[in-house]
Structure formats: structure tokens, C-alpha cells
Short mmCIF file of C-alpha atoms in Angstrom, two decimals:
data_model
loop_
_atom_site.label_atom_id
_atom_site.label_comp_id
_atom_site.label_asym_id
_atom_site.label_seq_id
_atom_site.Cartn_x
_atom_site.Cartn_y
_atom_site.Cartn_z
CA MET Z 8 -2.09 2.20 -7.95
CA MET Z 9 -3.51 1.74 -4.50
CA ALA Z 10 -7.07 3.38 -3.99
CA ALA Z 11 -5.92 5.30 -1.19
CA SER Z 12 -3.79 7.36 -3.34
CA ARG Z 13 -6.33 8.31 -5.95
CA PRO Z 14 -7.77 11.27 -4.42
CA TRP Z 15 -4.33 13.05 -4.54
CA LEU Z 16 -4.07 12.34 -8.16
CA ALA Z 17 -7.43 13.58 -9.65
CA PHE Z 18 -9.46 15.11 -6.61
CA ALA Z 19 -10.51 18.12 -8.86
CA ALA Z 20 -11.39 16.32 -11.95
CA ALA Z 21 -15.05 15.86 -11.45
CA ALA Z 22 -15.33 19.54 -10.04
CA VAL Z 23 -13.54 20.76 -13.15
CA VAL Z 24 -16.06 19.01 -15.36
CA LEU Z 25 -19.06 20.29 -13.12
CA SER Z 26 -17.54 23.76 -13.43
CA PHE Z 27 -17.14 23.64 -17.10
CA VAL Z 28 -20.66 22.50 -17.51
CA ALA Z 29 -21.82 25.47 -15.43
CA VAL Z 30 -20.13 28.17 -17.32
CA ALA Z 31 -20.97 26.64 -20.52
CA ALA Z 32 -24.62 26.61 -19.62
CA ALA Z 33 -24.26 30.29 -18.83
CA GLY Z 34 -23.19 30.89 -22.25
CA GLN Z 35 -19.63 32.11 -21.58
CA ALA Z 36 -17.05 32.01 -24.37
CA ASP Z 37 -14.08 29.54 -24.11
CA VAL Z 38 -10.66 31.24 -23.64
CA ASP Z 39 -7.91 30.70 -26.29
CA MET Z 40 -5.32 27.90 -25.24
CA VAL Z 41 -1.57 28.92 -25.69
CA PHE Z 42 0.63 25.72 -26.48
CA LEU Z 43 4.02 26.97 -25.46
CA LYS Z 44 5.93 24.70 -28.08
CA SER Z 45 9.06 26.61 -27.70
CA ALA Z 46 9.34 25.45 -24.04
CA VAL Z 47 9.86 21.98 -25.05
CA ALA Z 48 13.54 22.65 -26.16
CA LYS Z 49 13.94 24.20 -22.50
CA GLY Z 50 12.89 20.92 -21.07
CA ALA Z 51 9.69 22.84 -19.63
CA VAL Z 52 7.15 20.05 -20.39
CA CYS Z 53 4.38 18.26 -18.67
CA LEU Z 54 4.79 14.73 -17.12
CA ASP Z 55 4.56 13.15 -20.63
CA GLY Z 56 6.85 15.37 -22.36
CA SER Z 57 4.11 17.50 -24.08
CA PRO Z 58 4.34 21.34 -24.11
CA PRO Z 59 2.81 23.62 -21.13
CA VAL Z 60 -0.43 25.18 -22.05
CA TYR Z 61 -2.12 28.37 -20.46
CA HIS Z 62 -5.32 30.06 -21.40
CA PHE Z 63 -5.14 33.98 -22.09
CA SER Z 64 -7.75 36.75 -22.06
CA PRO Z 65 -6.14 40.01 -22.73
CA GLY Z 66 -6.75 43.21 -20.81
CA SER Z 67 -8.56 46.08 -22.20
CA GLY Z 68 -9.12 49.97 -21.01
CA SER Z 69 -8.00 50.65 -17.52
CA GLY Z 70 -6.90 46.85 -17.21
CA ALA Z 71 -4.57 46.96 -20.08
CA ASN Z 72 -1.47 46.95 -18.00
CA ASN Z 73 -2.82 44.81 -15.11
CA TRP Z 74 -2.09 40.93 -14.91
CA LEU Z 75 -3.99 38.33 -13.01
CA VAL Z 76 -2.04 34.99 -13.40
CA HIS Z 77 -3.93 31.94 -11.79
CA MET Z 78 -2.56 28.48 -11.35
CA GLU Z 79 -4.73 25.49 -11.87
CA GLY Z 80 -5.01 22.81 -8.90
CA GLY Z 81 -5.17 19.04 -9.06
CA GLY Z 82 -3.34 17.09 -6.41
CA TRP Z 83 0.14 15.66 -6.65
CA CYS Z 84 2.00 12.49 -7.28
CA ARG Z 85 4.58 10.82 -5.40
CA ASN Z 86 5.91 8.04 -7.17
CA ALA Z 87 6.32 6.83 -10.85
CA ASP Z 88 3.14 4.67 -10.76
CA GLU Z 89 0.98 7.81 -9.62
CA CYS Z 90 2.65 10.12 -12.15
CA SER Z 91 2.16 7.39 -15.01
CA VAL Z 92 -1.52 7.66 -14.30
CA ARG Z 93 -1.53 11.31 -14.90
CA LYS Z 94 0.07 11.06 -18.17
CA GLY Z 95 -3.16 9.58 -19.46
CA ASN Z 96 -5.30 12.64 -18.58
CA PHE Z 97 -4.89 16.42 -18.61
CA ARG Z 98 -3.28 16.25 -15.13
CA GLY Z 99 0.00 15.08 -16.71
CA SER Z 100 -0.34 15.77 -20.54
CA SER Z 101 -1.44 18.68 -22.62
CA LYS Z 102 -2.55 16.41 -25.36
CA PHE Z 103 -5.83 16.04 -23.30
CA MET Z 104 -6.42 19.52 -22.30
CA ARG Z 105 -9.42 21.44 -23.92
CA PRO Z 106 -10.70 24.99 -24.04
CA LEU Z 107 -12.47 26.30 -21.01
CA SER Z 108 -14.29 29.24 -19.89
CA PHE Z 109 -13.40 31.69 -17.27
CA SER Z 110 -15.81 32.56 -14.18
CA GLY Z 111 -15.48 33.83 -10.85
CA LEU Z 112 -11.95 35.61 -10.12
CA LEU Z 113 -11.13 35.15 -13.70
CA GLY Z 114 -14.40 36.39 -15.16
CA GLY Z 115 -14.81 38.96 -17.69
CA SER Z 116 -17.98 40.75 -16.51
CA GLN Z 117 -17.65 44.18 -14.66
CA LYS Z 118 -20.80 43.57 -12.61
CA ALA Z 119 -19.67 39.86 -11.68
CA ASN Z 120 -15.98 40.69 -10.98
CA PRO Z 121 -15.47 44.49 -10.77
CA ASP Z 122 -12.06 44.76 -9.63
CA PHE Z 123 -10.28 42.24 -12.12
CA TYR Z 124 -12.83 41.85 -15.07
CA ASN Z 125 -10.53 43.85 -17.52
CA TRP Z 126 -7.22 42.73 -16.50
CA ASN Z 127 -5.00 40.40 -18.62
CA ARG Z 128 -6.19 37.25 -17.22
CA VAL Z 129 -4.44 33.97 -17.52
CA LYS Z 130 -4.94 30.45 -16.17
CA ILE Z 131 -1.85 28.05 -16.14
CA ARG Z 132 -2.69 24.62 -16.74
CA TYR Z 133 -1.41 22.03 -14.10
CA CYS Z 134 0.27 19.02 -15.67
CA ASP Z 135 3.41 18.29 -13.41
CA GLY Z 136 2.05 16.95 -10.08
CA SER Z 137 4.47 19.05 -7.90
CA SER Z 138 2.80 22.37 -7.50
CA PHE Z 139 5.16 23.68 -10.17
CA THR Z 140 8.22 22.92 -8.08
CA GLY Z 141 9.87 20.11 -9.83
CA ASP Z 142 13.12 20.21 -11.68
CA VAL Z 143 14.91 16.82 -12.61
CA GLU Z 144 17.15 16.72 -15.68
CA ALA Z 145 16.99 13.02 -16.04
CA VAL Z 146 14.06 11.48 -17.78
CA GLU Z 147 12.81 7.93 -16.37
CA THR Z 148 13.63 5.69 -19.31
CA ALA Z 149 10.96 3.05 -18.63
CA THR Z 150 8.21 5.53 -17.84
CA ASN Z 151 9.21 8.61 -20.04
CA LEU Z 152 8.31 10.79 -17.14
CA HIS Z 153 9.55 14.47 -16.99
CA TYR Z 154 9.49 16.05 -13.45
CA ARG Z 155 9.91 19.65 -14.60
CA GLY Z 156 7.12 21.69 -12.98
CA PHE Z 157 9.14 24.50 -12.13
CA ARG Z 158 10.63 24.82 -15.56
CA VAL Z 159 6.88 24.85 -16.83
CA TRP Z 160 6.04 27.70 -14.41
CA ARG Z 161 9.19 29.83 -15.39
CA ALA Z 162 8.63 29.42 -19.19
CA VAL Z 163 4.97 30.54 -18.81
CA ILE Z 164 5.95 33.41 -16.87
CA ASP Z 165 8.68 34.30 -19.36
CA ASP Z 166 6.30 34.21 -22.03
CA LEU Z 167 3.82 36.45 -20.26
CA LEU Z 168 6.83 39.06 -19.59
CA ALA Z 169 7.31 39.03 -23.15
CA LYS Z 170 3.85 39.76 -23.89
CA GLY Z 171 3.77 42.71 -21.75
CA MET Z 172 3.75 41.77 -18.16
CA ASN Z 173 7.28 43.29 -17.82
CA LYS Z 174 5.45 46.69 -17.92
CA ALA Z 175 2.72 45.44 -15.35
CA GLN Z 176 1.31 48.21 -13.16
CA ASN Z 177 -0.69 45.81 -10.89
CA ALA Z 178 -0.27 42.01 -10.81
CA LEU Z 179 -1.89 39.26 -8.80
CA LEU Z 180 -0.56 35.74 -8.55
CA SER Z 181 -3.19 33.26 -7.56
CA GLY Z 182 -4.17 29.59 -7.42
CA CYS Z 183 -6.46 27.07 -6.29
CA SER Z 184 -5.69 24.14 -4.09
CA ALA Z 185 -2.35 22.66 -5.35
CA GLY Z 186 -2.08 25.84 -7.47
CA GLY Z 187 -2.97 27.99 -4.29
CA LEU Z 188 -0.12 26.27 -2.64
CA ALA Z 189 2.13 27.10 -5.70
CA ALA Z 190 0.86 30.68 -5.36
CA ILE Z 191 2.52 30.96 -1.88
CA LEU Z 192 5.58 29.07 -2.93
CA HIS Z 193 6.04 31.13 -5.86
CA CYS Z 194 4.88 34.41 -4.56
CA ASP Z 195 8.34 36.37 -3.69
CA GLY Z 196 9.80 34.90 -6.87
CA PHE Z 197 6.81 36.44 -9.00
CA ARG Z 198 7.27 39.59 -7.18
CA ASP Z 199 10.99 39.91 -8.13
CA LEU Z 200 10.31 39.36 -11.70
CA LEU Z 201 7.98 42.22 -11.91
CA PRO Z 202 8.73 46.17 -12.01
CA ALA Z 203 9.81 47.42 -8.70
CA THR Z 204 7.38 50.03 -9.37
CA ALA Z 205 4.20 47.57 -9.80
CA LYS Z 206 1.89 46.64 -7.20
CA VAL Z 207 2.25 43.00 -6.86
CA LYS Z 208 0.39 40.55 -4.29
CA CYS Z 209 -0.54 36.91 -4.10
CA PHE Z 210 -3.69 35.16 -3.48
CA SER Z 211 -4.17 31.55 -2.42
CA ASP Z 212 -7.54 29.75 -2.67
CA ALA Z 213 -7.86 26.47 -0.70
CA GLY Z 214 -3.73 26.06 -0.62
CA PHE Z 215 -3.34 26.32 3.13
CA PHE Z 216 -2.64 22.58 3.67
CA LEU Z 217 -2.28 21.73 7.41
CA ASP Z 218 0.39 20.08 9.06
CA GLY Z 219 -1.65 17.87 11.07
CA LYS Z 220 -1.99 14.25 12.13
CA ASP Z 221 -4.78 11.96 10.69
CA ILE Z 222 -7.58 10.40 12.82
CA SER Z 223 -5.18 7.21 13.39
CA GLY Z 224 -2.50 9.64 15.07
CA ASN Z 225 -0.10 9.53 11.88
CA ASN Z 226 1.35 12.14 9.90
CA TYR Z 227 0.23 10.77 6.69
CA VAL Z 228 0.50 14.21 4.78
CA ARG Z 229 3.96 14.85 5.87
CA THR Z 230 5.11 11.26 4.51
CA PHE Z 231 3.32 12.08 1.33
CA TYR Z 232 4.79 15.48 0.70
CA LYS Z 233 8.44 14.02 1.53
CA ASN Z 234 7.91 11.68 -1.06
CA VAL Z 235 6.80 14.46 -3.78
CA VAL Z 236 9.74 16.47 -2.88
CA ASN Z 237 12.22 13.94 -3.31
CA LEU Z 238 10.59 12.44 -6.65
CA HIS Z 239 10.45 15.88 -8.37
CA GLY Z 240 13.67 17.43 -6.96
CA SER Z 241 11.48 20.25 -5.62
CA ALA Z 242 14.01 21.30 -2.73
CA ILE Z 243 15.94 23.74 -4.71
CA ASN Z 244 12.68 25.51 -5.84
CA LEU Z 245 11.06 26.10 -2.64
CA PRO Z 246 11.43 29.44 -0.79
CA VAL Z 247 15.06 29.50 0.87
CA SER Z 248 13.37 31.67 3.52
CA CYS Z 249 11.70 28.28 4.70
CA THR Z 250 14.31 25.81 3.64
CA SER Z 251 17.05 27.29 5.52
CA LYS Z 252 15.04 26.59 8.65
CA GLN Z 253 12.98 23.54 7.86
CA SER Z 254 13.41 20.23 5.94
CA PRO Z 255 12.23 20.66 2.37
CA GLU Z 256 9.06 18.63 2.79
CA MET Z 257 8.01 20.94 5.75
CA CYS Z 258 7.90 23.97 3.26
CA PHE Z 259 5.15 22.28 1.32
CA PHE Z 260 3.07 23.43 4.53
CA PRO Z 261 2.16 27.18 4.20
CA GLN Z 262 2.25 27.60 7.99
CA TYR Z 263 6.15 27.41 7.93
CA VAL Z 264 6.36 29.52 4.57
CA VAL Z 265 3.88 32.28 4.96
CA PRO Z 266 5.72 34.07 7.94
CA THR Z 267 8.81 34.41 5.57
CA LEU Z 268 7.09 36.09 2.66
CA ARG Z 269 8.00 39.67 1.70
CA THR Z 270 5.04 39.98 -0.64
CA PRO Z 271 1.49 40.84 0.49
CA LEU Z 272 -0.75 37.74 0.54
CA PHE Z 273 -4.50 36.88 0.87
CA ILE Z 274 -5.54 33.49 2.18
CA LEU Z 275 -8.90 32.19 1.14
CA ASN Z 276 -9.78 28.82 2.90
CA ALA Z 277 -12.58 26.99 4.26
CA ALA Z 278 -11.93 26.22 8.13
CA TYR Z 279 -13.60 22.79 7.08
CA ASP Z 280 -11.64 22.13 3.89
CA ALA Z 281 -13.49 19.38 2.24
CA TRP Z 282 -10.55 17.98 0.46
CA GLN Z 283 -8.33 18.07 3.59
CA ILE Z 284 -10.70 16.49 5.63
CA LYS Z 285 -11.23 13.65 3.01
CA ASN Z 286 -7.33 13.16 2.43
CA VAL Z 287 -5.41 14.84 5.41
CA LEU Z 288 -7.54 14.30 8.43
CA ALA Z 289 -9.29 10.78 7.49
CA PRO Z 290 -7.62 9.48 4.43
CA SER Z 291 -8.59 5.84 3.58
CA THR Z 292 -5.44 4.54 5.04
CA ALA Z 293 -6.60 5.79 8.59
CA ASP Z 294 -10.05 4.57 8.26
CA PRO Z 295 -9.96 0.93 6.95
CA LYS Z 296 -13.30 0.53 8.26
CA LYS Z 297 -14.68 3.41 6.32
CA THR Z 298 -16.49 4.89 9.20
CA TRP Z 299 -15.88 8.23 7.95
CA ASN Z 300 -17.24 7.68 4.35
CA GLN Z 301 -20.74 9.24 4.78
CA CYS Z 302 -19.26 12.06 6.90
CA LYS Z 303 -16.85 12.85 4.26
CA LEU Z 304 -19.44 12.90 1.79
CA ASP Z 305 -21.67 15.29 3.64
CA ILE Z 306 -20.93 17.26 6.72
CA LYS Z 307 -24.58 16.92 7.74
CA SER Z 308 -24.25 13.13 8.07
CA CYS Z 309 -21.33 13.41 10.50
CA SER Z 310 -21.98 11.84 13.96
CA SER Z 311 -21.45 13.97 17.12
CA SER Z 312 -18.06 12.45 17.78
CA GLN Z 313 -16.95 13.04 14.33
CA LEU Z 314 -18.15 16.61 14.46
CA SER Z 315 -15.98 16.86 17.68
CA VAL Z 316 -12.93 15.76 15.64
CA LEU Z 317 -13.96 18.14 12.93
CA GLN Z 318 -14.06 21.20 15.50
CA ASN Z 319 -10.50 20.26 16.57
CA PHE Z 320 -9.36 20.26 13.06
CA ARG Z 321 -10.71 23.66 12.55
CA LYS Z 322 -8.94 24.81 15.97
CA ASP Z 323 -5.66 23.40 14.63
CA PHE Z 324 -6.12 25.14 11.34
CA MET Z 325 -6.90 28.48 13.01
CA ALA Z 326 -3.66 27.89 15.15
CA ALA Z 327 -1.57 27.35 12.20
CA LEU Z 328 -2.74 30.52 10.38
CA PRO Z 329 -0.68 33.77 10.62
CA LYS Z 330 -1.75 36.12 13.38
CA PRO Z 331 -3.42 39.23 11.57
CA GLY Z 332 -1.99 41.73 13.93
CA GLN Z 333 1.57 40.45 13.08
CA TYR Z 334 0.87 40.93 9.30
CA PRO Z 335 -0.77 44.14 8.60
CA SER Z 336 -0.85 43.62 4.89
CA LEU Z 337 -2.07 39.96 5.35
CA GLY Z 338 -5.71 39.69 3.86
CA MET Z 339 -7.94 36.48 4.99
CA PHE Z 340 -11.41 35.00 4.30
CA ILE Z 341 -11.66 31.99 6.49
CA ASP Z 342 -15.21 30.63 6.43
CA SER Z 343 -16.94 27.91 8.09
CA CYS Z 344 -17.97 26.03 4.93
CA TYR Z 345 -17.34 22.45 4.09
CA ALA Z 346 -15.74 23.40 0.62
CA HIS Z 347 -12.40 23.57 -1.46
CA CYS Z 348 -11.88 26.28 -3.82
CA GLN Z 349 -14.31 29.17 -3.67
CA SER Z 350 -12.90 31.67 -6.16
CA GLY Z 351 -13.43 29.98 -9.51
CA SER Z 352 -17.15 29.90 -9.63
CA GLN Z 353 -19.43 33.08 -9.75
CA ASP Z 354 -21.84 32.04 -7.27
CA THR Z 355 -18.87 31.61 -4.80
CA TRP Z 356 -16.94 34.44 -5.69
CA PHE Z 357 -19.22 37.53 -5.96
CA ALA Z 358 -23.10 37.03 -6.25
CA ASP Z 359 -25.96 38.18 -4.12
CA ASP Z 360 -26.06 34.64 -2.46
CA SER Z 361 -22.45 33.93 -2.19
CA PRO Z 362 -20.81 32.97 0.98
CA SER Z 363 -20.10 35.87 3.16
CA ILE Z 364 -18.56 36.89 6.37
CA GLN Z 365 -19.98 40.06 8.25
CA LYS Z 366 -22.00 40.74 5.11
CA THR Z 367 -18.79 40.70 2.71
CA GLN Z 368 -18.43 38.25 -0.15
CA ILE Z 369 -15.19 36.94 -1.14
CA GLY Z 370 -14.78 38.90 -4.28
CA LYS Z 371 -15.33 42.23 -2.34
CA ALA Z 372 -12.91 41.14 0.49
CA VAL Z 373 -10.17 40.43 -2.17
CA GLY Z 374 -10.75 43.50 -4.16
CA ASP Z 375 -10.72 45.68 -1.30
CA TRP Z 376 -7.50 44.07 0.08
CA PHE Z 377 -5.93 44.28 -3.26
CA TYR Z 378 -6.43 47.81 -3.94
CA ASP Z 379 -5.86 48.95 -0.22
CA ARG Z 380 -9.51 50.07 0.32
CA ARG Z 381 -9.45 48.03 3.46
CA VAL Z 382 -7.37 45.05 4.60
CA SER Z 383 -10.03 42.18 5.20
CA GLN Z 384 -9.07 40.06 7.66
CA LEU Z 385 -12.55 37.91 8.14
CA ILE Z 386 -12.65 34.81 10.28
CA ASP Z 387 -16.06 33.11 10.49
CA CYS Z 388 -17.77 31.53 13.56
CA ALA Z 389 -17.69 27.69 14.19
CA TYR Z 390 -19.88 25.40 11.81
CA PRO Z 391 -22.99 25.22 11.37
CA CYS Z 392 -23.18 29.04 12.08
CA ASN Z 393 -22.91 30.32 8.50
CA PRO Z 394 -26.17 30.02 6.47
CA THR Z 395 -24.46 31.66 3.39
CA CYS Z 396 -22.27 28.42 2.77
CA LYS Z 397 -22.24 26.49 -0.31
CA ASN Z 398 -20.88 23.11 0.84
CA ARG Z 399 -19.18 21.55 -2.31
CA GLU Z 400 -16.07 21.49 -3.84
CA ASP Z 401 -15.07 23.59 -6.91
CA ASP Z 402 -11.81 24.06 -8.93
#
């Protein structure tokens, strides 16, 4: 496997470990794992053929009939070699998955997560490499690879419906990174599976991947997504509202999907998304001399010319976002941090020193939007204007 492709495979692994250590240190209890062994007979399996897994914390009190379903992130794999690497870790096999704690958006403390703390809270583990879109019947004989991400998603959702989600009063489909993209791609489908009387919305954290050129002028990410879609047979499971107008790989870019959605959406993203800058704007294939290495590690180390490129990236990102005035139900929190995924940790979700725009933290903005207290459409000024930023990657 080429070094250039590795970030797409395991870019969140280190962040997951750090996040796990942080919540463990805080004394939070692990959340039970549900191995969905019954799904195997339906072909709903991880890349290696192992059963899907989700973590479930049941709701209580006023949240007993409310459901928060969060999809884990972790990049994509575009060929058999990359997917085979994932088979050897939790990105492609449930054999390597371990219990974890919930924090941030999934946290169970009323003080730390006032709007969602007592809901039924679910985290779907990500082990397919296609943002839960793949569905290929044939199994590669040589590699024993199963491209079945959509079946995994549907099997978990069906299990949750049977657990009581079919009577949901409120529901939020969310995800981080590749899971944040999945929250957009599956948004309307999720809405259609729930009661017509339920309030159903979707929340994408760091899932708004930009259709943009890299620093060498190539459309690296377009080619990458085309390979992912072709390998996993994703086209049939992408929103028809987009694929009827665009080639399938273009529908991996939210800017072409979001305007077609029927279901209310909240977009949380850093305008200088750390992962996108490392892997979409300045991938190693576009920077053979590694002149961007220090800048990608720490935005404070960027040269003036590199900062100029980053400011242009922000302009392109802002231009790709849906226009708030055209979508009154759209929520947005676009800060100027150098970060990736900001809803999974308490200190970035809802704390006294969390990243904020107009003195509003992310958790407050999302809660206000979900409950229609206020449609938060918060857009930050350009870097380095926001002193509340925590410039790091989480998952």
C-alpha cells in the first residue's frame, strides 16, 4: 500500500485512542457492545465477514422515546489492498472492536449534554470503508473481502426499530467524518423509516467534504471517490435526488446532495478542516517535496504563502455550503478552527471553554436548532480570529 493512501484508511485511529484515554481518565463507564450476529445471514457484515457492532445506552425519563444514532468515522478504502489492511484492525473487522465510553454529543450527563443526555444513544461502528453505502453480492475469493456497508447500516437500523425506535417521538441521525458524510447520504432514508409523526433531523460533523482541486491542480479526491464508489457498488445506495443529476462519485460530495434533501440538516465543520487540508488540499501525491508537512501538522507553522492557500480553501468551502436564506431549516456552525470532528469530546461540544461563535457553543447551537428554539446559522470570521478554537483532530 502506498504511503499516500494511508491517511484515508486510518486517519482517525490515533484520535480514537486519545479520545478513549480522555474519557476513561474522566471515569466514564464503557457502553455495552451489541454484536449483531443475526445480520450475518443477511450478508450484513464487516469487510472481513464479521458481524456488525453498535454501542447502545438506553434512554430514560423524558428521553425514553427519543433516539440519537451516531455513525463512526474512519476514512474509506478504494481498492482490495487498502480494504485488506483494514481487515486487520477495527476499521474492517469487529473482532478488533472494544468497549468505549460516550462523551460530547453522546454523553449521559445532563449538565454536559442537556438536550440529548437521556435519549436512547447509539454509536454504529464503522467497518466497511464506504460510508455505509456498499452492497456487492460477490465476495472476493482471494481476499475474502465483503463490500456490504449499506447492508450493515440497514441491519443495525432494523434492529433499533425493533428495540423501540419505530415508536420514536424525536430522532437525530448523526456522524463524524466518513460517518458525517453517511449522515447526509442516509438522511432522507432514515426519515422515511420512522413514524411520520416523529421530529426527525440529521447532523453532520466534519462530513462536508469539498469538491476541490489539490495544490498541484488535480482533482485527487474526485478520482479517489470514484474508485470507492466503483469498488463498493455504492451507486445504487446514494440519494437518487443527486444521482439523477450527477455521476455517482459526485454524490459523495455533500455540496451536490444537501440542496436535494427533504429532511432538516445541521452542518458542523471547521472551515480549515484539518483532515481535508492534509488529504484533499495537500495530499502527499501533490507535495512530493513535503513542503507542506509542517504546515499540515500545525497551522501556526504555515508560511504566508501557505496561509494564503488556506484562506482560498476557506473561500471555496464557504462557497460550496448551502445558502442559509434558501434553506430556513438548515443549521450551521462553521468555525475557523484547524480541527476535524468537534462533537465527540466534551471540551469541544459543550463546556465553558468550548469553541464558540457569537458566544454560542456547538452543543447549544445544535440543541437550539433541533428543538426549534432558534435556527443557528453561525459562520465564523477567518483564521486566526477565534481564540476559543482547539486546533486538533478528534473522532
